[in-house]
XYZ file of C-alpha atoms in Angstrom:
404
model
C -130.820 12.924 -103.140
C -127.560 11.074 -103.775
C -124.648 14.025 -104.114
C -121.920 11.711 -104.940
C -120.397 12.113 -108.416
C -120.785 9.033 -110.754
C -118.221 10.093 -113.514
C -116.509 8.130 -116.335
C -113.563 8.786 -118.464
C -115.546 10.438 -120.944
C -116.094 13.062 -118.955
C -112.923 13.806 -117.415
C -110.536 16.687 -118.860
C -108.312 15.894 -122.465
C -105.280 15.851 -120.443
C -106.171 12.776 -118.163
C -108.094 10.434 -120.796
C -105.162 8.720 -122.225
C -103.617 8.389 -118.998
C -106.084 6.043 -117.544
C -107.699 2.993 -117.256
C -110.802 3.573 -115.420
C -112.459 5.808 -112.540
C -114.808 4.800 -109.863
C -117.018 7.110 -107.736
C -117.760 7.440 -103.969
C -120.673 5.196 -105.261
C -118.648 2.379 -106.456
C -115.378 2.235 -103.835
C -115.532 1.025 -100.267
C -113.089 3.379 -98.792
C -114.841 7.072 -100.731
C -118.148 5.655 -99.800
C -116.646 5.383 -95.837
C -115.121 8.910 -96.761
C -118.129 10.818 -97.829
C -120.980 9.211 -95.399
C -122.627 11.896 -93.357
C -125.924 11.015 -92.859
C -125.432 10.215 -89.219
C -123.512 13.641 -88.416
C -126.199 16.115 -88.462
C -126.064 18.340 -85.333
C -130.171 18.428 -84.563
C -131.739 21.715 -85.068
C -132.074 22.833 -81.215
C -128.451 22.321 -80.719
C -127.071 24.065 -83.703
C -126.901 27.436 -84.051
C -127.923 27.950 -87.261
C -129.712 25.361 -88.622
C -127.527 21.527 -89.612
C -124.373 22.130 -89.553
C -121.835 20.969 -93.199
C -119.389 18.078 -92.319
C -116.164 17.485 -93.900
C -113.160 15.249 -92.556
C -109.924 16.092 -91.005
C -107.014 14.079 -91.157
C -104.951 13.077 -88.402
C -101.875 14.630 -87.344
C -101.297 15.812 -91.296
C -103.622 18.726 -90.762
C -102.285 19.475 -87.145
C -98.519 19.915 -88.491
C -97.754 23.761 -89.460
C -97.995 23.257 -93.263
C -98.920 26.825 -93.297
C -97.012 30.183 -93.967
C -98.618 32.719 -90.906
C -96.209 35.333 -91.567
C -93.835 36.778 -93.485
C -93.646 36.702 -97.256
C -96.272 34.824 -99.192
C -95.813 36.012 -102.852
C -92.601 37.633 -104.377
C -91.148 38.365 -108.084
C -88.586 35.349 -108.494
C -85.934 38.246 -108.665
C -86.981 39.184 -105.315
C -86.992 35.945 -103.981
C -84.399 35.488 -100.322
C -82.149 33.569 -100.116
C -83.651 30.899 -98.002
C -86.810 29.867 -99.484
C -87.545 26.619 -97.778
C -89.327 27.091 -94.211
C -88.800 24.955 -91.527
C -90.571 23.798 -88.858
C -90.528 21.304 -85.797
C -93.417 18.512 -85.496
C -94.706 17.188 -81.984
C -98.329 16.122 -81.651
C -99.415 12.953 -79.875
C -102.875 11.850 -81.955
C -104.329 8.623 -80.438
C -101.723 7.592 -78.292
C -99.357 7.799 -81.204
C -96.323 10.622 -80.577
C -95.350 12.115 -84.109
C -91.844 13.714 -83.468
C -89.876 15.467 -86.248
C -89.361 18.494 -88.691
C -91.459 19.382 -92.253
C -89.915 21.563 -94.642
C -92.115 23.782 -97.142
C -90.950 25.050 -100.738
C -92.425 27.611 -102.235
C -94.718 27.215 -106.058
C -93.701 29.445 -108.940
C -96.732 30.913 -110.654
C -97.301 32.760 -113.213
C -99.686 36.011 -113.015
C -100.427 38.894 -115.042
C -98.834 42.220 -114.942
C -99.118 45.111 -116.954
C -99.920 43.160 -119.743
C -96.917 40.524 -119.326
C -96.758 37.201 -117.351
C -94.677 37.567 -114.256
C -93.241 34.412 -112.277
C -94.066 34.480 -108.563
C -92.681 32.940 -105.693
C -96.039 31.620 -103.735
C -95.831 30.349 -100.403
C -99.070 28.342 -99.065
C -100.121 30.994 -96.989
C -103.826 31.744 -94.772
C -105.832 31.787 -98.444
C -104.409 28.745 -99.705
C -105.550 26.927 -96.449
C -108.689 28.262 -96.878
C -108.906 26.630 -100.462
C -107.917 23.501 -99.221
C -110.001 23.055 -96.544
C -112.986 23.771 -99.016
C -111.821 21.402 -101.166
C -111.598 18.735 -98.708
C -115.520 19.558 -97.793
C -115.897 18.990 -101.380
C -114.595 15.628 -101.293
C -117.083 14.429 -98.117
C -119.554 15.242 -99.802
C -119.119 12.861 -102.498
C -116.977 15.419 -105.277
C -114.040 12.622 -105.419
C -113.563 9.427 -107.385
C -110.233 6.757 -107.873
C -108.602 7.577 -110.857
C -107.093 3.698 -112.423
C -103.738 5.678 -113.873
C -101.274 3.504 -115.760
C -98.937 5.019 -113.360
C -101.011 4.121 -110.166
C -104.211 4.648 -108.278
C -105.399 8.070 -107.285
C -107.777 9.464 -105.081
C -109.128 12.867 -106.887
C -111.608 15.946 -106.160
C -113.595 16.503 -109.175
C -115.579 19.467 -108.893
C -116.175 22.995 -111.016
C -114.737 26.546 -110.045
C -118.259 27.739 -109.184
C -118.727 24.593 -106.555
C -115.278 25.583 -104.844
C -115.906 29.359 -105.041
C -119.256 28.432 -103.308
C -118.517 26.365 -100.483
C -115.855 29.330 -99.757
C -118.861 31.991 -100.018
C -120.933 29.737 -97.725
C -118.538 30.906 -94.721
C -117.571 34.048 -95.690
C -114.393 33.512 -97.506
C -115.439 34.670 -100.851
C -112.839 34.761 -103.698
C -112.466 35.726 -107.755
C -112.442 32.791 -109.691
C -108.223 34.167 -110.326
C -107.572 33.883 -106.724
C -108.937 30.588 -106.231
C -107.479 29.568 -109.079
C -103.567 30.270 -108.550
C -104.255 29.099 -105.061
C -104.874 25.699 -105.686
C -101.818 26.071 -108.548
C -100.122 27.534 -105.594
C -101.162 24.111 -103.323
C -100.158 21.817 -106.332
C -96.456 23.429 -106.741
C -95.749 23.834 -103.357
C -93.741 21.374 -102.056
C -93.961 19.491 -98.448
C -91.041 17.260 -97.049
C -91.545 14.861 -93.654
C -89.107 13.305 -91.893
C -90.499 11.982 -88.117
C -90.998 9.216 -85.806
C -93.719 7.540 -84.774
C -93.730 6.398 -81.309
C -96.787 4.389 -79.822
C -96.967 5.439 -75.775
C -99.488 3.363 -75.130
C -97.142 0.070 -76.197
C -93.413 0.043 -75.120
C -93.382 -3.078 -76.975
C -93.697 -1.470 -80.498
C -90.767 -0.507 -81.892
C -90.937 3.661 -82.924
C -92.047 3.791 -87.052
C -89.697 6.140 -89.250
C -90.844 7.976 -91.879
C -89.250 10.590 -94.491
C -90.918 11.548 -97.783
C -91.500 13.688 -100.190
C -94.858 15.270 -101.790
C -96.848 18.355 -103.180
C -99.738 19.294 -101.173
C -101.949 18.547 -104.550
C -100.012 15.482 -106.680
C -101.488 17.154 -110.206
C -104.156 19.590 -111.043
C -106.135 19.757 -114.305
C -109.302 22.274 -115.927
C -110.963 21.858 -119.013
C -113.842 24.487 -120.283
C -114.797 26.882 -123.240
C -113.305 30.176 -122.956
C -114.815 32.857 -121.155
C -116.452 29.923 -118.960
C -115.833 31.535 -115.970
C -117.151 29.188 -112.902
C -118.279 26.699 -115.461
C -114.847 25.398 -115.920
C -114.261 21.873 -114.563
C -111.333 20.727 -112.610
C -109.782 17.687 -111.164
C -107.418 18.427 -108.439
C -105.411 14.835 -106.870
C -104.795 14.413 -103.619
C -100.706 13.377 -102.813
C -100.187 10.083 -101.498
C -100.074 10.251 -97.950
C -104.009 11.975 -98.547
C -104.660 8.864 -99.998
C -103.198 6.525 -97.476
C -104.950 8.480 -94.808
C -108.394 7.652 -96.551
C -107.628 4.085 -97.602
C -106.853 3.984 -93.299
C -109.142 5.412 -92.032
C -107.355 7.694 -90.819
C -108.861 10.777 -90.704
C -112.362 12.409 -88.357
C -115.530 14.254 -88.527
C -115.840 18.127 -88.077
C -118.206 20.707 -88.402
C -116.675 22.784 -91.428
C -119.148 25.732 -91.101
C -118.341 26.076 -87.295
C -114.491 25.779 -88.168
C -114.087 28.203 -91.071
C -117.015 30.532 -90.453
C -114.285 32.413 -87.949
C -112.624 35.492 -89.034
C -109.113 35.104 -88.132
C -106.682 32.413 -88.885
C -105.926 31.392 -85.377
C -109.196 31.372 -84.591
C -109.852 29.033 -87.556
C -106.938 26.380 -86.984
C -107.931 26.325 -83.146
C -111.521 25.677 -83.478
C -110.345 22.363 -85.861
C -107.301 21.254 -83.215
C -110.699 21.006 -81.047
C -112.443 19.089 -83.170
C -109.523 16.861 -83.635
C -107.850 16.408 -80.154
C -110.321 17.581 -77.734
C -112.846 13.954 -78.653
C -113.477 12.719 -75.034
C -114.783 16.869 -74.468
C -117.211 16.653 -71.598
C -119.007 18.434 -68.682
C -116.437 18.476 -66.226
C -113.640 17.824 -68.569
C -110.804 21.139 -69.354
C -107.845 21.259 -72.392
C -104.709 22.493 -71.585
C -102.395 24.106 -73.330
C -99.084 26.811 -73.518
C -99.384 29.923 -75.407
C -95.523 29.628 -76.850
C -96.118 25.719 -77.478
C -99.155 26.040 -79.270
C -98.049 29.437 -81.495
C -95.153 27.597 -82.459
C -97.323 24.715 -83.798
C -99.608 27.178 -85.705
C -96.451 29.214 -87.071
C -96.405 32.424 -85.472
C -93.012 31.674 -83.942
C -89.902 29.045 -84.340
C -88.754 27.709 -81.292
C -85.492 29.542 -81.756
C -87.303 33.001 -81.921
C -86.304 35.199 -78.579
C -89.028 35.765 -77.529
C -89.400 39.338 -75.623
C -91.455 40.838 -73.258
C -93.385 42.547 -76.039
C -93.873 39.305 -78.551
C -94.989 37.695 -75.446
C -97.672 39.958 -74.808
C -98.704 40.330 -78.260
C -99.059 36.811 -78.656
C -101.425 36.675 -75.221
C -103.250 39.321 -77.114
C -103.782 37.369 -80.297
C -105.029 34.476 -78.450
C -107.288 36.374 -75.969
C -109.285 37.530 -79.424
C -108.990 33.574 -80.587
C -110.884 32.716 -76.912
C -113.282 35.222 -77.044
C -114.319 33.964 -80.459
C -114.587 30.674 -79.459
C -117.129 31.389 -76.817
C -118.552 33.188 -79.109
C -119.293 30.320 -81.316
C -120.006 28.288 -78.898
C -117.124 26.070 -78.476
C -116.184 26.922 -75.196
C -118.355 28.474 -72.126
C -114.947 29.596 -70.185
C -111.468 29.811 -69.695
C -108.852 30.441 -67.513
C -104.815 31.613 -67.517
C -101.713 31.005 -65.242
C -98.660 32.374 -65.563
C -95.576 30.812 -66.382
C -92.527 32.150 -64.595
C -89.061 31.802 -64.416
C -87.706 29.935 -61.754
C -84.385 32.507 -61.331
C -86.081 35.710 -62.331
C -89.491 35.439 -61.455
C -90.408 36.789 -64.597
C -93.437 35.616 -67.125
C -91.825 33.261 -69.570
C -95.054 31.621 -70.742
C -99.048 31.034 -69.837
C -101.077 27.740 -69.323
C -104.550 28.035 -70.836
C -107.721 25.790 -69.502
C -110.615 25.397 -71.340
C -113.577 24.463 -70.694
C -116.316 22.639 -73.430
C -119.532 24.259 -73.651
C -122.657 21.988 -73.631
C -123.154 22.506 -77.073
C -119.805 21.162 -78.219
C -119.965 17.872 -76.342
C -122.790 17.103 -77.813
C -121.052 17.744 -80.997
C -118.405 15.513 -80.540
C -120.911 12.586 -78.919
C -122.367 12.607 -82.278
C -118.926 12.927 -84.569
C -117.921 10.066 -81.896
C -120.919 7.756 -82.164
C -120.036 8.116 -86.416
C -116.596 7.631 -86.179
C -116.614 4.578 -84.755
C -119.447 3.496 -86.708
C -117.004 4.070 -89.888
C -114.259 2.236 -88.144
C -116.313 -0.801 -87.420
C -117.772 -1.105 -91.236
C -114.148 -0.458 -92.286
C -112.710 -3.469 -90.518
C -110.511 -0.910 -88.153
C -112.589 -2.288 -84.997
C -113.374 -5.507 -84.133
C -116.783 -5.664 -82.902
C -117.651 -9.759 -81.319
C -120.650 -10.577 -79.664
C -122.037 -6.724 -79.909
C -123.652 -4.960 -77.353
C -125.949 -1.759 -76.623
C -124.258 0.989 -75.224
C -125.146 3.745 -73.112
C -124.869 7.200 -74.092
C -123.358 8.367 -70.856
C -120.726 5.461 -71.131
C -119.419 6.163 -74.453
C -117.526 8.881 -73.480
C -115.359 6.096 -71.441
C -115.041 4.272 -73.907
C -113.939 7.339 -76.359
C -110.750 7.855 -74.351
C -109.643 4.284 -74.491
């Protein structure tokens, strides 16, 4: 059965109709269709745990950059509201031979709740539930919930969906949430405000000059519901996706996970590190470890800003917090094993920092051989690889191949 919307204007919510010229589905548009195919991504049913695992897409780098409020206040009374309301944080990842180095600053949403029975303006960060909502939402969109929008304006890439879908794909890994919650957090993802300003520098080309890029964007460009009162999860919504979402999509830029593996997980570190695996770790193999350090990589989730002082204590808390994160990893299968070394300081001898090295477990490489084997298959009917005088392939070379 064919899950991909086919929606017209008709259809759509008052406040869009007269704003547009057309819509076409996942059906109708190359680059949705390319989005929302997963019929080659099923894990098979004696490597999964329980049963096929959902697919969704992640996008590169954009979903590795700490767009996320860990700690700290996430919803205040505008009186209450600090001084300093814009966060910011660093950016370093190196995605495909590509080094993205910079800063992104994040602005808070204003929202408007019920209080005693009087509306009260909050100060929302995008916090741990408004990830979760977005992530679900995303899910929503690979599996055929988005269409382009024809504005007069411009072209958009949109999620159309209902507040019962969204509430559902959250219930489906344990994230369930009132109909309320869900809805100020996507309210909170569309006034929330994200800034970039980074390079992009290609190391496996000296001869390309570094890119420069600085913008400006919500996490959700507009957000709209239509329904009858009293509706409840009946109530239809079209949430669209800022431009550099679109970009991503219209490049190709973006690759397979498991969403159910990824946001079944309890805790938020947990969650974020099982889809930086999913992301970075793509030539994962028997034989093959990850590396990482504990301060580098809590400073890329957002536990700590690299000009925290970071004590004896906060050091060992943080070991703690990511001992839990490795044991549930096992647990889910990602990893079979790990291992620690200590960091010290050259003049005191004292533990500044710990290397982590993972290892895959058998069941995750043959995850990502089979996100792999997809993603390139998407590339080469997108025109992103050239494929001349095509040839079989092994399946114990394409792992070679992978980390080309």
């Amino acid at each position: 059965m064919n899950r991909k919307v086919n929606i017209s204007v008709d259809n759509l919510p008052d406040t869009l109709r007269g704003q547009i010229h057309g819509v076409e589905s996942a059906i109708d548009n190359e680059s949705l269709a390319l989005f929302t195919d997963n019929k080659d991504v099923r894990v098979s049913l004696e490597n999964a745990a329980h049963g096929l695992r959902a697919y969704s897409n992640t996008f590169n780098h954009y979903d590795l950059w700490g767009r996320f409020v860990r700690s700290g206040h996430k919803k205040l009374p505008l009186e209450e509201a600090p001084k300093k309301t814009i966060i910011t944080r660093k950016i370093s990842e190196k995605v495909d031979g590509i080094l993205y180095d910079g800063e992104i600053k994040i602005t808070p949403a204003v929202v408007s709740s019920r209080k005693d029975g009087e509306d009260v303006e909050y100060l929302v960060w995008p916090s741990d539930r408004e990830e979760k909502v977005e992530r679900a939402l995303i899910r929503l969109a690979s599996k055929g919930k988005i269409v382009k929008i024809n504005f007069k304006s411009g072209i958009q890439y949109a999620v159309v969906f209902s507040m019962n879908e969204l509430a559902q794909e959250l219930k489906a890994v344990g994230q369930s949430m009132p109909y309320p919650q869900i809805k100020e957090a996507l309210e909170a993802l569309q006034g929330s405000k994200l800034s970039f300003k980074y390079s992009a520098t290609d190391t496996k080309n000296t001869d390309i000059d570094d890119s420069f890029y600085e913008s400006n964007m919500n996490f959700l460009s507009s957000l709209h519901f239509s329904g009858k009162k009293g509706q409840g999860g009946n109530v239809k919504c079209v949430a669209c996706l800022n431009a550099f979402v679109h970009n991503m999509i219209d490049n190709l830029e973006y690759k397979g996970y498991y969403f159910n593996s990824a946001q079944e997980l309890k805790r938020g570190l947990s969650r974020w590190m099982m889809l930086r695996l999913y992301h970075l770790w793509r030539y994962a193999a028997p034989g093959k470890t990850y590396h990482f350090r504990l301060l580098s990589i809590m400073e890329k989730y957002g536990s700590i800003y690299s000009t925290d002082d970071i004590t004896e204590n906060k050091l060992k808390a943080l070991r703690r917090d990511m001992t839990t994160t490795m044991k549930d990893l096992i647990e889910k299968g990602a990893i079979s094993e790990y291992s620690i070394t200590n960091v010290k300081d050259d003049k005191t001898g004292n533990i500044v920092d710990y290397t982590y090295e993972m290892h895959p477990s058998d069941q995750f490489c043959d995850e990502i051989l089979t996100l792999n084997k997809h993603n390139k298959r998407i590339e080469i009917q997108g025109g992103k690889r050239i494929v001349e005088n095509a040839v079989l392939i092994d399946e114990d070379k394409i792992e070679a191949i992978v980390e080309d």
